[in-house]
Amino acid sequence: MNTRMRRAIAGWLGACALMGSGIGGACAATPAEEVQSHVKYLREIRADDDNATIARHNRQMDAGWAYFKANKPQVLPLLREQLHQELRAPQPNGMVLLDLGDYLTLNGIDDADRDKGAQALAAIDPKDPVVDANVQQLFEFARLVAARQDVRAFPLIDRAFLRKDVQLFVPQHAMKLESTLASVFLYGPYGERGETHLRELLRVETDPAIARRIIEILIWIGSPASVPEIKRVGETWTDYETFGRVMTFMMMSGGPDGPAALREVRMETLDDKAQAYWTKQRGDLDHASFATWHSLMPKSELRASSAELARRTLAQIEQRKGIGAEAPPFFLVDAPIPAAEIIASLTRSRALVLQRLSDEALSEVRLFNLLINTLRYRHLPIDQLR
């Protein structure tokens, strides 16, 4: 189901031009009739529909969204009531929840509409074959809810993306997303709450494959707070696949706590491949320092700065939800303000950047993580930083 195309068409074309004798017959049909006709088509969608039937459904659904936008004041109350009834049904239809919830979240006029959308997302069964066949729309819907940091989306995200193998495509960026990166874009906007949720899942996880995927996500959005739990995972599953991810997290996202935890690894507990990897990489622990991380910064970008410039730069990054066209702010690692202040600001910005679905967003997150982990090694007293 091409949700993005549907939204574009709805914005470009008037409803009658699309509708003709479509979802509600003639354009003179009432808003109530159009909504009922749209919902009827949603209920007719099957996971095993042939290509011709899918194309017909797509045209009708595109026309529905166009009509809804063109007649928003009259249609919104009807959609709210329709979704309310569906949520109360003993067996709500997954496509009705998905499509109407998505529309209200994206096009609603107030928090009540977005709240109803979050309820619909939470009620969707990702095992429903029709929903599974429309996983791209489910992902986009979940992103809308995640951008508001509504924790009611967590169970759906857990089941539909963390615990399932998915393949998504972002055509405007020619970007493919598998389960790990899709999850980064879903848990990442929650900031610290996303990391806390994943850490709690990791604490009780019994499937090593899922535990590894959680660690992969935390490499992108984690912090030293997750070091103890990831260390425990490395002690529970001592295979190379798990240990490699544990070590990557500890070195890239764990700050000084990460290498300290790795120094406690018992070589004899690892499998042969993990032991060989550990032997090869262990020397890196001795070089985990502010000087080493600092050496990764381009020297030409490490210009002197004032506290005022540093704080203004951080505020601009947060306001723009990213770096934008500005030069990468490598100078922040030497800025004369407390490292904790810079880390907190960059962590907030990282969550905002992950509301953008693009390769550029991932590149900015990599940069933020480099700056954040470098700053975690900077142990200057506050009075020396002013």
PDB file of N, CA and C in Angstrom, residues 65-160:
ATOM      1  N   TRP A  65      -8.545   9.435   0.770  1.00  0.00           N
ATOM      2  CA  TRP A  65      -7.746  10.420   1.491  1.00  0.00           C
ATOM      3  C   TRP A  65      -7.881  11.804   0.843  1.00  0.00           C
ATOM      4  N   ALA A  66      -7.949  11.835  -0.484  1.00  0.00           N
ATOM      5  CA  ALA A  66      -8.125  13.123  -1.159  1.00  0.00           C
ATOM      6  C   ALA A  66      -9.454  13.755  -0.765  1.00  0.00           C
ATOM      7  N   TYR A  67     -10.490  12.947  -0.722  1.00  0.00           N
ATOM      8  CA  TYR A  67     -11.800  13.468  -0.327  1.00  0.00           C
ATOM      9  C   TYR A  67     -11.772  13.951   1.123  1.00  0.00           C
ATOM     10  N   PHE A  68     -11.140  13.185   1.994  1.00  0.00           N
ATOM     11  CA  PHE A  68     -11.077  13.565   3.406  1.00  0.00           C
ATOM     12  C   PHE A  68     -10.398  14.919   3.567  1.00  0.00           C
ATOM     13  N   LYS A  69      -9.328  15.125   2.810  1.00  0.00           N
ATOM     14  CA  LYS A  69      -8.610  16.388   2.937  1.00  0.00           C
ATOM     15  C   LYS A  69      -9.443  17.547   2.383  1.00  0.00           C
ATOM     16  N   ALA A  70     -10.128  17.303   1.268  1.00  0.00           N
ATOM     17  CA  ALA A  70     -10.922  18.360   0.652  1.00  0.00           C
ATOM     18  C   ALA A  70     -12.154  18.709   1.474  1.00  0.00           C
ATOM     19  N   ASN A  71     -12.596  17.784   2.328  1.00  0.00           N
ATOM     20  CA  ASN A  71     -13.816  17.993   3.128  1.00  0.00           C
ATOM     21  C   ASN A  71     -13.526  17.775   4.624  1.00  0.00           C
ATOM     22  N   LYS A  72     -12.369  18.249   5.040  1.00  0.00           N
ATOM     23  CA  LYS A  72     -11.876  17.948   6.388  1.00  0.00           C
ATOM     24  C   LYS A  72     -12.855  18.333   7.503  1.00  0.00           C
ATOM     25  N   PRO A  73     -13.433  19.506   7.532  1.00  0.00           N
ATOM     26  CA  PRO A  73     -14.319  19.862   8.660  1.00  0.00           C
ATOM     27  C   PRO A  73     -15.503  18.916   8.808  1.00  0.00           C
ATOM     28  N   GLN A  74     -16.060  18.464   7.673  1.00  0.00           N
ATOM     29  CA  GLN A  74     -17.209  17.572   7.738  1.00  0.00           C
ATOM     30  C   GLN A  74     -16.808  16.127   8.026  1.00  0.00           C
ATOM     31  N   VAL A  75     -15.628  15.748   7.550  1.00  0.00           N
ATOM     32  CA  VAL A  75     -15.225  14.340   7.600  1.00  0.00           C
ATOM     33  C   VAL A  75     -14.601  13.957   8.940  1.00  0.00           C
ATOM     34  N   LEU A  76     -13.824  14.844   9.538  1.00  0.00           N
ATOM     35  CA  LEU A  76     -13.095  14.475  10.762  1.00  0.00           C
ATOM     36  C   LEU A  76     -14.006  13.917  11.852  1.00  0.00           C
ATOM     37  N   PRO A  77     -15.121  14.541  12.168  1.00  0.00           N
ATOM     38  CA  PRO A  77     -15.984  13.950  13.215  1.00  0.00           C
ATOM     39  C   PRO A  77     -16.455  12.537  12.857  1.00  0.00           C
ATOM     40  N   LEU A  78     -16.708  12.304  11.566  1.00  0.00           N
ATOM     41  CA  LEU A  78     -17.160  10.980  11.128  1.00  0.00           C
ATOM     42  C   LEU A  78     -16.050   9.944  11.268  1.00  0.00           C
ATOM     43  N   LEU A  79     -14.836  10.342  10.922  1.00  0.00           N
ATOM     44  CA  LEU A  79     -13.710   9.421  11.052  1.00  0.00           C
ATOM     45  C   LEU A  79     -13.429   9.111  12.515  1.00  0.00           C
ATOM     46  N   ARG A  80     -13.526  10.122  13.355  1.00  0.00           N
ATOM     47  CA  ARG A  80     -13.330   9.895  14.794  1.00  0.00           C
ATOM     48  C   ARG A  80     -14.341   8.866  15.316  1.00  0.00           C
ATOM     49  N   GLU A  81     -15.593   9.047  14.946  1.00  0.00           N
ATOM     50  CA  GLU A  81     -16.631   8.136  15.414  1.00  0.00           C
ATOM     51  C   GLU A  81     -16.435   6.736  14.836  1.00  0.00           C
ATOM     52  N   GLN A  82     -16.061   6.652  13.572  1.00  0.00           N
ATOM     53  CA  GLN A  82     -15.833   5.345  12.954  1.00  0.00           C
ATOM     54  C   GLN A  82     -14.691   4.609  13.650  1.00  0.00           C
ATOM     55  N   LEU A  83     -13.606   5.333  13.928  1.00  0.00           N
ATOM     56  CA  LEU A  83     -12.468   4.706  14.597  1.00  0.00           C
ATOM     57  C   LEU A  83     -12.826   4.336  16.025  1.00  0.00           C
ATOM     58  N   HIS A  84     -13.599   5.172  16.683  1.00  0.00           N
ATOM     59  CA  HIS A  84     -14.047   4.875  18.044  1.00  0.00           C
ATOM     60  C   HIS A  84     -14.851   3.577  18.074  1.00  0.00           C
ATOM     61  N   GLN A  85     -15.749   3.415  17.123  1.00  0.00           N
ATOM     62  CA  GLN A  85     -16.542   2.194  17.054  1.00  0.00           C
ATOM     63  C   GLN A  85     -15.665   0.976  16.777  1.00  0.00           C
ATOM     64  N   GLU A  86     -14.680   1.157  15.899  1.00  0.00           N
ATOM     65  CA  GLU A  86     -13.801   0.030  15.562  1.00  0.00           C
ATOM     66  C   GLU A  86     -12.979  -0.403  16.769  1.00  0.00           C
ATOM     67  N   LEU A  87     -12.525   0.563  17.532  1.00  0.00           N
ATOM     68  CA  LEU A  87     -11.735   0.236  18.728  1.00  0.00           C
ATOM     69  C   LEU A  87     -12.564  -0.526  19.760  1.00  0.00           C
ATOM     70  N   ARG A  88     -13.867  -0.320  19.759  1.00  0.00           N
ATOM     71  CA  ARG A  88     -14.740  -1.002  20.715  1.00  0.00           C
ATOM     72  C   ARG A  88     -15.238  -2.351  20.203  1.00  0.00           C
ATOM     73  N   ALA A  89     -14.969  -2.663  18.943  1.00  0.00           N
ATOM     74  CA  ALA A  89     -15.456  -3.917  18.367  1.00  0.00           C
ATOM     75  C   ALA A  89     -14.731  -5.111  18.990  1.00  0.00           C
ATOM     76  N   PRO A  90     -15.406  -6.251  19.121  1.00  0.00           N
ATOM     77  CA  PRO A  90     -14.756  -7.450  19.693  1.00  0.00           C
ATOM     78  C   PRO A  90     -13.528  -7.876  18.889  1.00  0.00           C
ATOM     79  N   GLN A  91     -13.607  -7.758  17.562  1.00  0.00           N
ATOM     80  CA  GLN A  91     -12.477  -8.101  16.702  1.00  0.00           C
ATOM     81  C   GLN A  91     -12.285  -6.974  15.688  1.00  0.00           C
ATOM     82  N   PRO A  92     -11.610  -5.912  16.084  1.00  0.00           N
ATOM     83  CA  PRO A  92     -11.445  -4.776  15.171  1.00  0.00           C
ATOM     84  C   PRO A  92     -10.662  -5.153  13.922  1.00  0.00           C
ATOM     85  N   ASN A  93     -11.015  -4.540  12.821  1.00  0.00           N
ATOM     86  CA  ASN A  93     -10.341  -4.800  11.555  1.00  0.00           C
ATOM     87  C   ASN A  93      -9.003  -4.077  11.513  1.00  0.00           C
ATOM     88  N   GLY A  94      -7.940  -4.814  11.222  1.00  0.00           N
ATOM     89  CA  GLY A  94      -6.601  -4.236  11.252  1.00  0.00           C
ATOM     90  C   GLY A  94      -6.402  -3.118  10.255  1.00  0.00           C
ATOM     91  N   MET A  95      -6.952  -3.244   9.045  1.00  0.00           N
ATOM     92  CA  MET A  95      -6.770  -2.194   8.048  1.00  0.00           C
ATOM     93  C   MET A  95      -7.557  -0.937   8.398  1.00  0.00           C
ATOM     94  N   VAL A  96      -8.717  -1.094   9.017  1.00  0.00           N
ATOM     95  CA  VAL A  96      -9.473   0.083   9.443  1.00  0.00           C
ATOM     96  C   VAL A  96      -8.680   0.824  10.519  1.00  0.00           C
ATOM     97  N   LEU A  97      -8.150   0.096  11.500  1.00  0.00           N
ATOM     98  CA  LEU A  97      -7.334   0.725  12.538  1.00  0.00           C
ATOM     99  C   LEU A  97      -6.112   1.403  11.931  1.00  0.00           C
ATOM    100  N   LEU A  98      -5.460   0.715  11.010  1.00  0.00           N
ATOM    101  CA  LEU A  98      -4.230   1.236  10.416  1.00  0.00           C
ATOM    102  C   LEU A  98      -4.501   2.491   9.590  1.00  0.00           C
ATOM    103  N   ASP A  99      -5.468   2.437   8.711  1.00  0.00           N
ATOM    104  CA  ASP A  99      -5.681   3.546   7.792  1.00  0.00           C
ATOM    105  C   ASP A  99      -6.315   4.753   8.476  1.00  0.00           C
ATOM    106  N   LEU A 100      -7.375   4.536   9.251  1.00  0.00           N
ATOM    107  CA  LEU A 100      -8.022   5.672   9.906  1.00  0.00           C
ATOM    108  C   LEU A 100      -7.139   6.239  11.020  1.00  0.00           C
ATOM    109  N   GLY A 101      -6.454   5.375  11.758  1.00  0.00           N
ATOM    110  CA  GLY A 101      -5.552   5.864  12.798  1.00  0.00           C
ATOM    111  C   GLY A 101      -4.413   6.669  12.211  1.00  0.00           C
ATOM    112  N   ASP A 102      -3.869   6.189  11.102  1.00  0.00           N
ATOM    113  CA  ASP A 102      -2.796   6.899  10.415  1.00  0.00           C
ATOM    114  C   ASP A 102      -3.286   8.266   9.944  1.00  0.00           C
ATOM    115  N   TYR A 103      -4.487   8.292   9.342  1.00  0.00           N
ATOM    116  CA  TYR A 103      -5.016   9.563   8.830  1.00  0.00           C
ATOM    117  C   TYR A 103      -5.238  10.565   9.961  1.00  0.00           C
ATOM    118  N   LEU A 104      -5.863  10.135  11.049  1.00  0.00           N
ATOM    119  CA  LEU A 104      -6.134  11.062  12.145  1.00  0.00           C
ATOM    120  C   LEU A 104      -4.845  11.569  12.790  1.00  0.00           C
ATOM    121  N   THR A 105      -3.851  10.695  12.910  1.00  0.00           N
ATOM    122  CA  THR A 105      -2.580  11.114  13.511  1.00  0.00           C
ATOM    123  C   THR A 105      -1.893  12.142  12.637  1.00  0.00           C
ATOM    124  N   LEU A 106      -1.947  11.947  11.326  1.00  0.00           N
ATOM    125  CA  LEU A 106      -1.263  12.843  10.401  1.00  0.00           C
ATOM    126  C   LEU A 106      -2.049  14.122  10.140  1.00  0.00           C
ATOM    127  N   ASN A 107      -3.364  14.020  10.076  1.00  0.00           N
ATOM    128  CA  ASN A 107      -4.185  15.153   9.632  1.00  0.00           C
ATOM    129  C   ASN A 107      -5.157  15.683  10.686  1.00  0.00           C
ATOM    130  N   GLY A 108      -5.149  15.095  11.881  1.00  0.00           N
ATOM    131  CA  GLY A 108      -6.041  15.574  12.929  1.00  0.00           C
ATOM    132  C   GLY A 108      -5.705  16.990  13.344  1.00  0.00           C
ATOM    133  N   ILE A 109      -6.643  17.619  14.025  1.00  0.00           N
ATOM    134  CA  ILE A 109      -6.477  19.042  14.351  1.00  0.00           C
ATOM    135  C   ILE A 109      -6.042  19.287  15.788  1.00  0.00           C
ATOM    136  N   ASP A 110      -6.057  18.244  16.617  1.00  0.00           N
ATOM    137  CA  ASP A 110      -5.694  18.475  18.017  1.00  0.00           C
ATOM    138  C   ASP A 110      -5.138  17.196  18.637  1.00  0.00           C
ATOM    139  N   ASP A 111      -4.747  17.293  19.906  1.00  0.00           N
ATOM    140  CA  ASP A 111      -4.162  16.157  20.601  1.00  0.00           C
ATOM    141  C   ASP A 111      -5.148  15.002  20.755  1.00  0.00           C
ATOM    142  N   ALA A 112      -6.444  15.318  20.790  1.00  0.00           N
ATOM    143  CA  ALA A 112      -7.441  14.264  20.916  1.00  0.00           C
ATOM    144  C   ALA A 112      -7.413  13.348  19.692  1.00  0.00           C
ATOM    145  N   ASP A 113      -7.243  13.935  18.506  1.00  0.00           N
ATOM    146  CA  ASP A 113      -7.138  13.128  17.289  1.00  0.00           C
ATOM    147  C   ASP A 113      -5.884  12.269  17.313  1.00  0.00           C
ATOM    148  N   ARG A 114      -4.781  12.861  17.710  1.00  0.00           N
ATOM    149  CA  ARG A 114      -3.539  12.095  17.756  1.00  0.00           C
ATOM    150  C   ARG A 114      -3.581  11.029  18.854  1.00  0.00           C
ATOM    151  N   ASP A 115      -4.289  11.330  19.932  1.00  0.00           N
ATOM    152  CA  ASP A 115      -4.467  10.338  20.983  1.00  0.00           C
ATOM    153  C   ASP A 115      -5.275   9.150  20.470  1.00  0.00           C
ATOM    154  N   LYS A 116      -6.318   9.437  19.702  1.00  0.00           N
ATOM    155  CA  LYS A 116      -7.122   8.357  19.126  1.00  0.00           C
ATOM    156  C   LYS A 116      -6.281   7.530  18.153  1.00  0.00           C
ATOM    157  N   GLY A 117      -5.415   8.209  17.415  1.00  0.00           N
ATOM    158  CA  GLY A 117      -4.519   7.483  16.514  1.00  0.00           C
ATOM    159  C   GLY A 117      -3.584   6.553  17.261  1.00  0.00           C
ATOM    160  N   ALA A 118      -3.036   7.027  18.387  1.00  0.00           N
ATOM    161  CA  ALA A 118      -2.151   6.182  19.195  1.00  0.00           C
ATOM    162  C   ALA A 118      -2.896   4.976  19.743  1.00  0.00           C
ATOM    163  N   GLN A 119      -4.160   5.165  20.129  1.00  0.00           N
ATOM    164  CA  GLN A 119      -4.973   4.036  20.587  1.00  0.00           C
ATOM    165  C   GLN A 119      -5.136   3.007  19.473  1.00  0.00           C
ATOM    166  N   ALA A 120      -5.368   3.495  18.249  1.00  0.00           N
ATOM    167  CA  ALA A 120      -5.535   2.585  17.118  1.00  0.00           C
ATOM    168  C   ALA A 120      -4.256   1.802  16.857  1.00  0.00           C
ATOM    169  N   LEU A 121      -3.113   2.487  16.894  1.00  0.00           N
ATOM    170  CA  LEU A 121      -1.839   1.795  16.669  1.00  0.00           C
ATOM    171  C   LEU A 121      -1.632   0.706  17.711  1.00  0.00           C
ATOM    172  N   ALA A 122      -1.903   1.028  18.969  1.00  0.00           N
ATOM    173  CA  ALA A 122      -1.698   0.058  20.050  1.00  0.00           C
ATOM    174  C   ALA A 122      -2.609  -1.154  19.908  1.00  0.00           C
ATOM    175  N   ALA A 123      -3.764  -0.975  19.241  1.00  0.00           N
ATOM    176  CA  ALA A 123      -4.737  -2.061  19.114  1.00  0.00           C
ATOM    177  C   ALA A 123      -4.478  -2.958  17.908  1.00  0.00           C
ATOM    178  N   ILE A 124      -3.560  -2.567  17.034  1.00  0.00           N
ATOM    179  CA  ILE A 124      -3.291  -3.344  15.823  1.00  0.00           C
ATOM    180  C   ILE A 124      -2.538  -4.625  16.167  1.00  0.00           C
ATOM    181  N   ASP A 125      -2.952  -5.728  15.560  1.00  0.00           N
ATOM    182  CA  ASP A 125      -2.254  -7.002  15.705  1.00  0.00           C
ATOM    183  C   ASP A 125      -1.279  -7.145  14.540  1.00  0.00           C
ATOM    184  N   PRO A 126       0.029  -7.015  14.772  1.00  0.00           N
ATOM    185  CA  PRO A 126       0.985  -7.085  13.660  1.00  0.00           C
ATOM    186  C   PRO A 126       1.056  -8.468  13.013  1.00  0.00           C
ATOM    187  N   LYS A 127       0.449  -9.484  13.659  1.00  0.00           N
ATOM    188  CA  LYS A 127       0.408 -10.809  13.051  1.00  0.00           C
ATOM    189  C   LYS A 127      -0.723 -10.947  12.047  1.00  0.00           C
ATOM    190  N   ASP A 128      -1.613  -9.979  12.011  1.00  0.00           N
ATOM    191  CA  ASP A 128      -2.688  -9.971  11.029  1.00  0.00           C
ATOM    192  C   ASP A 128      -2.053  -9.961   9.637  1.00  0.00           C
ATOM    193  N   PRO A 129      -2.367 -10.942   8.779  1.00  0.00           N
ATOM    194  CA  PRO A 129      -1.725 -10.999   7.455  1.00  0.00           C
ATOM    195  C   PRO A 129      -1.905  -9.737   6.623  1.00  0.00           C
ATOM    196  N   VAL A 130      -3.071  -9.095   6.719  1.00  0.00           N
ATOM    197  CA  VAL A 130      -3.304  -7.877   5.945  1.00  0.00           C
ATOM    198  C   VAL A 130      -2.416  -6.743   6.460  1.00  0.00           C
ATOM    199  N   VAL A 131      -2.285  -6.639   7.754  1.00  0.00           N
ATOM    200  CA  VAL A 131      -1.404  -5.622   8.339  1.00  0.00           C
ATOM    201  C   VAL A 131       0.040  -5.905   7.946  1.00  0.00           C
ATOM    202  N   ASP A 132       0.430  -7.165   8.023  1.00  0.00           N
ATOM    203  CA  ASP A 132       1.796  -7.544   7.661  1.00  0.00           C
ATOM    204  C   ASP A 132       2.095  -7.204   6.208  1.00  0.00           C
ATOM    205  N   ALA A 133       1.095  -7.352   5.346  1.00  0.00           N
ATOM    206  CA  ALA A 133       1.270  -7.021   3.933  1.00  0.00           C
ATOM    207  C   ALA A 133       1.399  -5.517   3.721  1.00  0.00           C
ATOM    208  N   ASN A 134       0.998  -4.739   4.701  1.00  0.00           N
ATOM    209  CA  ASN A 134       1.077  -3.275   4.620  1.00  0.00           C
ATOM    210  C   ASN A 134       2.050  -2.732   5.662  1.00  0.00           C
ATOM    211  N   VAL A 135       3.168  -3.432   5.849  1.00  0.00           N
ATOM    212  CA  VAL A 135       4.114  -3.076   6.903  1.00  0.00           C
ATOM    213  C   VAL A 135       4.737  -1.703   6.664  1.00  0.00           C
ATOM    214  N   GLN A 136       4.833  -1.274   5.402  1.00  0.00           N
ATOM    215  CA  GLN A 136       5.393   0.051   5.129  1.00  0.00           C
ATOM    216  C   GLN A 136       4.509   1.138   5.745  1.00  0.00           C
ATOM    217  N   GLN A 137       3.197   1.018   5.560  1.00  0.00           N
ATOM    218  CA  GLN A 137       2.293   1.998   6.158  1.00  0.00           C
ATOM    219  C   GLN A 137       2.313   1.892   7.675  1.00  0.00           C
ATOM    220  N   LEU A 138       2.413   0.674   8.192  1.00  0.00           N
ATOM    221  CA  LEU A 138       2.488   0.490   9.643  1.00  0.00           C
ATOM    222  C   LEU A 138       3.721   1.198  10.202  1.00  0.00           C
ATOM    223  N   PHE A 139       4.832   1.077   9.514  1.00  0.00           N
ATOM    224  CA  PHE A 139       6.072   1.731   9.941  1.00  0.00           C
ATOM    225  C   PHE A 139       5.907   3.243   9.961  1.00  0.00           C
ATOM    226  N   GLU A 140       5.328   3.804   8.906  1.00  0.00           N
ATOM    227  CA  GLU A 140       5.148   5.254   8.845  1.00  0.00           C
ATOM    228  C   GLU A 140       4.177   5.739   9.922  1.00  0.00           C
ATOM    229  N   PHE A 141       3.144   4.959  10.172  1.00  0.00           N
ATOM    230  CA  PHE A 141       2.193   5.286  11.234  1.00  0.00           C
ATOM    231  C   PHE A 141       2.895   5.262  12.591  1.00  0.00           C
ATOM    232  N   ALA A 142       3.676   4.207  12.838  1.00  0.00           N
ATOM    233  CA  ALA A 142       4.389   4.091  14.110  1.00  0.00           C
ATOM    234  C   ALA A 142       5.366   5.248  14.303  1.00  0.00           C
ATOM    235  N   ARG A 143       5.984   5.715  13.226  1.00  0.00           N
ATOM    236  CA  ARG A 143       6.904   6.845  13.335  1.00  0.00           C
ATOM    237  C   ARG A 143       6.188   8.109  13.772  1.00  0.00           C
ATOM    238  N   LEU A 144       4.973   8.313  13.277  1.00  0.00           N
ATOM    239  CA  LEU A 144       4.209   9.488  13.688  1.00  0.00           C
ATOM    240  C   LEU A 144       3.944   9.472  15.187  1.00  0.00           C
ATOM    241  N   VAL A 145       3.595   8.314  15.709  1.00  0.00           N
ATOM    242  CA  VAL A 145       3.304   8.196  17.144  1.00  0.00           C
ATOM    243  C   VAL A 145       4.594   8.304  17.951  1.00  0.00           C
ATOM    244  N   ALA A 146       5.663   7.692  17.458  1.00  0.00           N
ATOM    245  CA  ALA A 146       6.944   7.750  18.166  1.00  0.00           C
ATOM    246  C   ALA A 146       7.469   9.178  18.252  1.00  0.00           C
ATOM    247  N   ALA A 147       7.207   9.987  17.219  1.00  0.00           N
ATOM    248  CA  ALA A 147       7.683  11.374  17.227  1.00  0.00           C
ATOM    249  C   ALA A 147       7.078  12.160  18.377  1.00  0.00           C
ATOM    250  N   ARG A 148       5.915  11.717  18.864  1.00  0.00           N
ATOM    251  CA  ARG A 148       5.275  12.372  20.014  1.00  0.00           C
ATOM    252  C   ARG A 148       5.687  11.712  21.328  1.00  0.00           C
ATOM    253  N   GLN A 149       6.573  10.727  21.245  1.00  0.00           N
ATOM    254  CA  GLN A 149       7.070   9.988  22.405  1.00  0.00           C
ATOM    255  C   GLN A 149       5.927   9.361  23.204  1.00  0.00           C
ATOM    256  N   ASP A 150       4.931   8.871  22.497  1.00  0.00           N
ATOM    257  CA  ASP A 150       3.799   8.195  23.132  1.00  0.00           C
ATOM    258  C   ASP A 150       4.187   6.736  23.377  1.00  0.00           C
ATOM    259  N   VAL A 151       4.347   6.368  24.633  1.00  0.00           N
ATOM    260  CA  VAL A 151       4.865   5.044  24.973  1.00  0.00           C
ATOM    261  C   VAL A 151       3.875   3.926  24.680  1.00  0.00           C
ATOM    262  N   ARG A 152       2.628   4.270  24.355  1.00  0.00           N
ATOM    263  CA  ARG A 152       1.668   3.231  23.991  1.00  0.00           C
ATOM    264  C   ARG A 152       2.071   2.506  22.707  1.00  0.00           C
ATOM    265  N   ALA A 153       2.977   3.097  21.945  1.00  0.00           N
ATOM    266  CA  ALA A 153       3.434   2.452  20.712  1.00  0.00           C
ATOM    267  C   ALA A 153       4.467   1.360  20.966  1.00  0.00           C
ATOM    268  N   PHE A 154       5.067   1.346  22.140  1.00  0.00           N
ATOM    269  CA  PHE A 154       6.163   0.399  22.391  1.00  0.00           C
ATOM    270  C   PHE A 154       5.787  -1.063  22.126  1.00  0.00           C
ATOM    271  N   PRO A 155       4.654  -1.573  22.653  1.00  0.00           N
ATOM    272  CA  PRO A 155       4.348  -2.993  22.404  1.00  0.00           C
ATOM    273  C   PRO A 155       4.221  -3.333  20.919  1.00  0.00           C
ATOM    274  N   LEU A 156       3.609  -2.434  20.148  1.00  0.00           N
ATOM    275  CA  LEU A 156       3.471  -2.671  18.709  1.00  0.00           C
ATOM    276  C   LEU A 156       4.833  -2.658  18.035  1.00  0.00           C
ATOM    277  N   ILE A 157       5.668  -1.676  18.379  1.00  0.00           N
ATOM    278  CA  ILE A 157       7.010  -1.605  17.791  1.00  0.00           C
ATOM    279  C   ILE A 157       7.811  -2.854  18.154  1.00  0.00           C
ATOM    280  N   ASP A 158       7.696  -3.278  19.395  1.00  0.00           N
ATOM    281  CA  ASP A 158       8.407  -4.487  19.832  1.00  0.00           C
ATOM    282  C   ASP A 158       8.030  -5.675  18.965  1.00  0.00           C
ATOM    283  N   ARG A 159       6.734  -5.877  18.764  1.00  0.00           N
ATOM    284  CA  ARG A 159       6.259  -7.075  18.070  1.00  0.00           C
ATOM    285  C   ARG A 159       6.434  -6.987  16.555  1.00  0.00           C
ATOM    286  N   ALA A 160       6.205  -5.806  15.997  1.00  0.00           N
ATOM    287  CA  ALA A 160       6.172  -5.684  14.539  1.00  0.00           C
ATOM    288  C   ALA A 160       7.528  -5.424  13.908  1.00  0.00           C
TER     289      ALA A 160
END
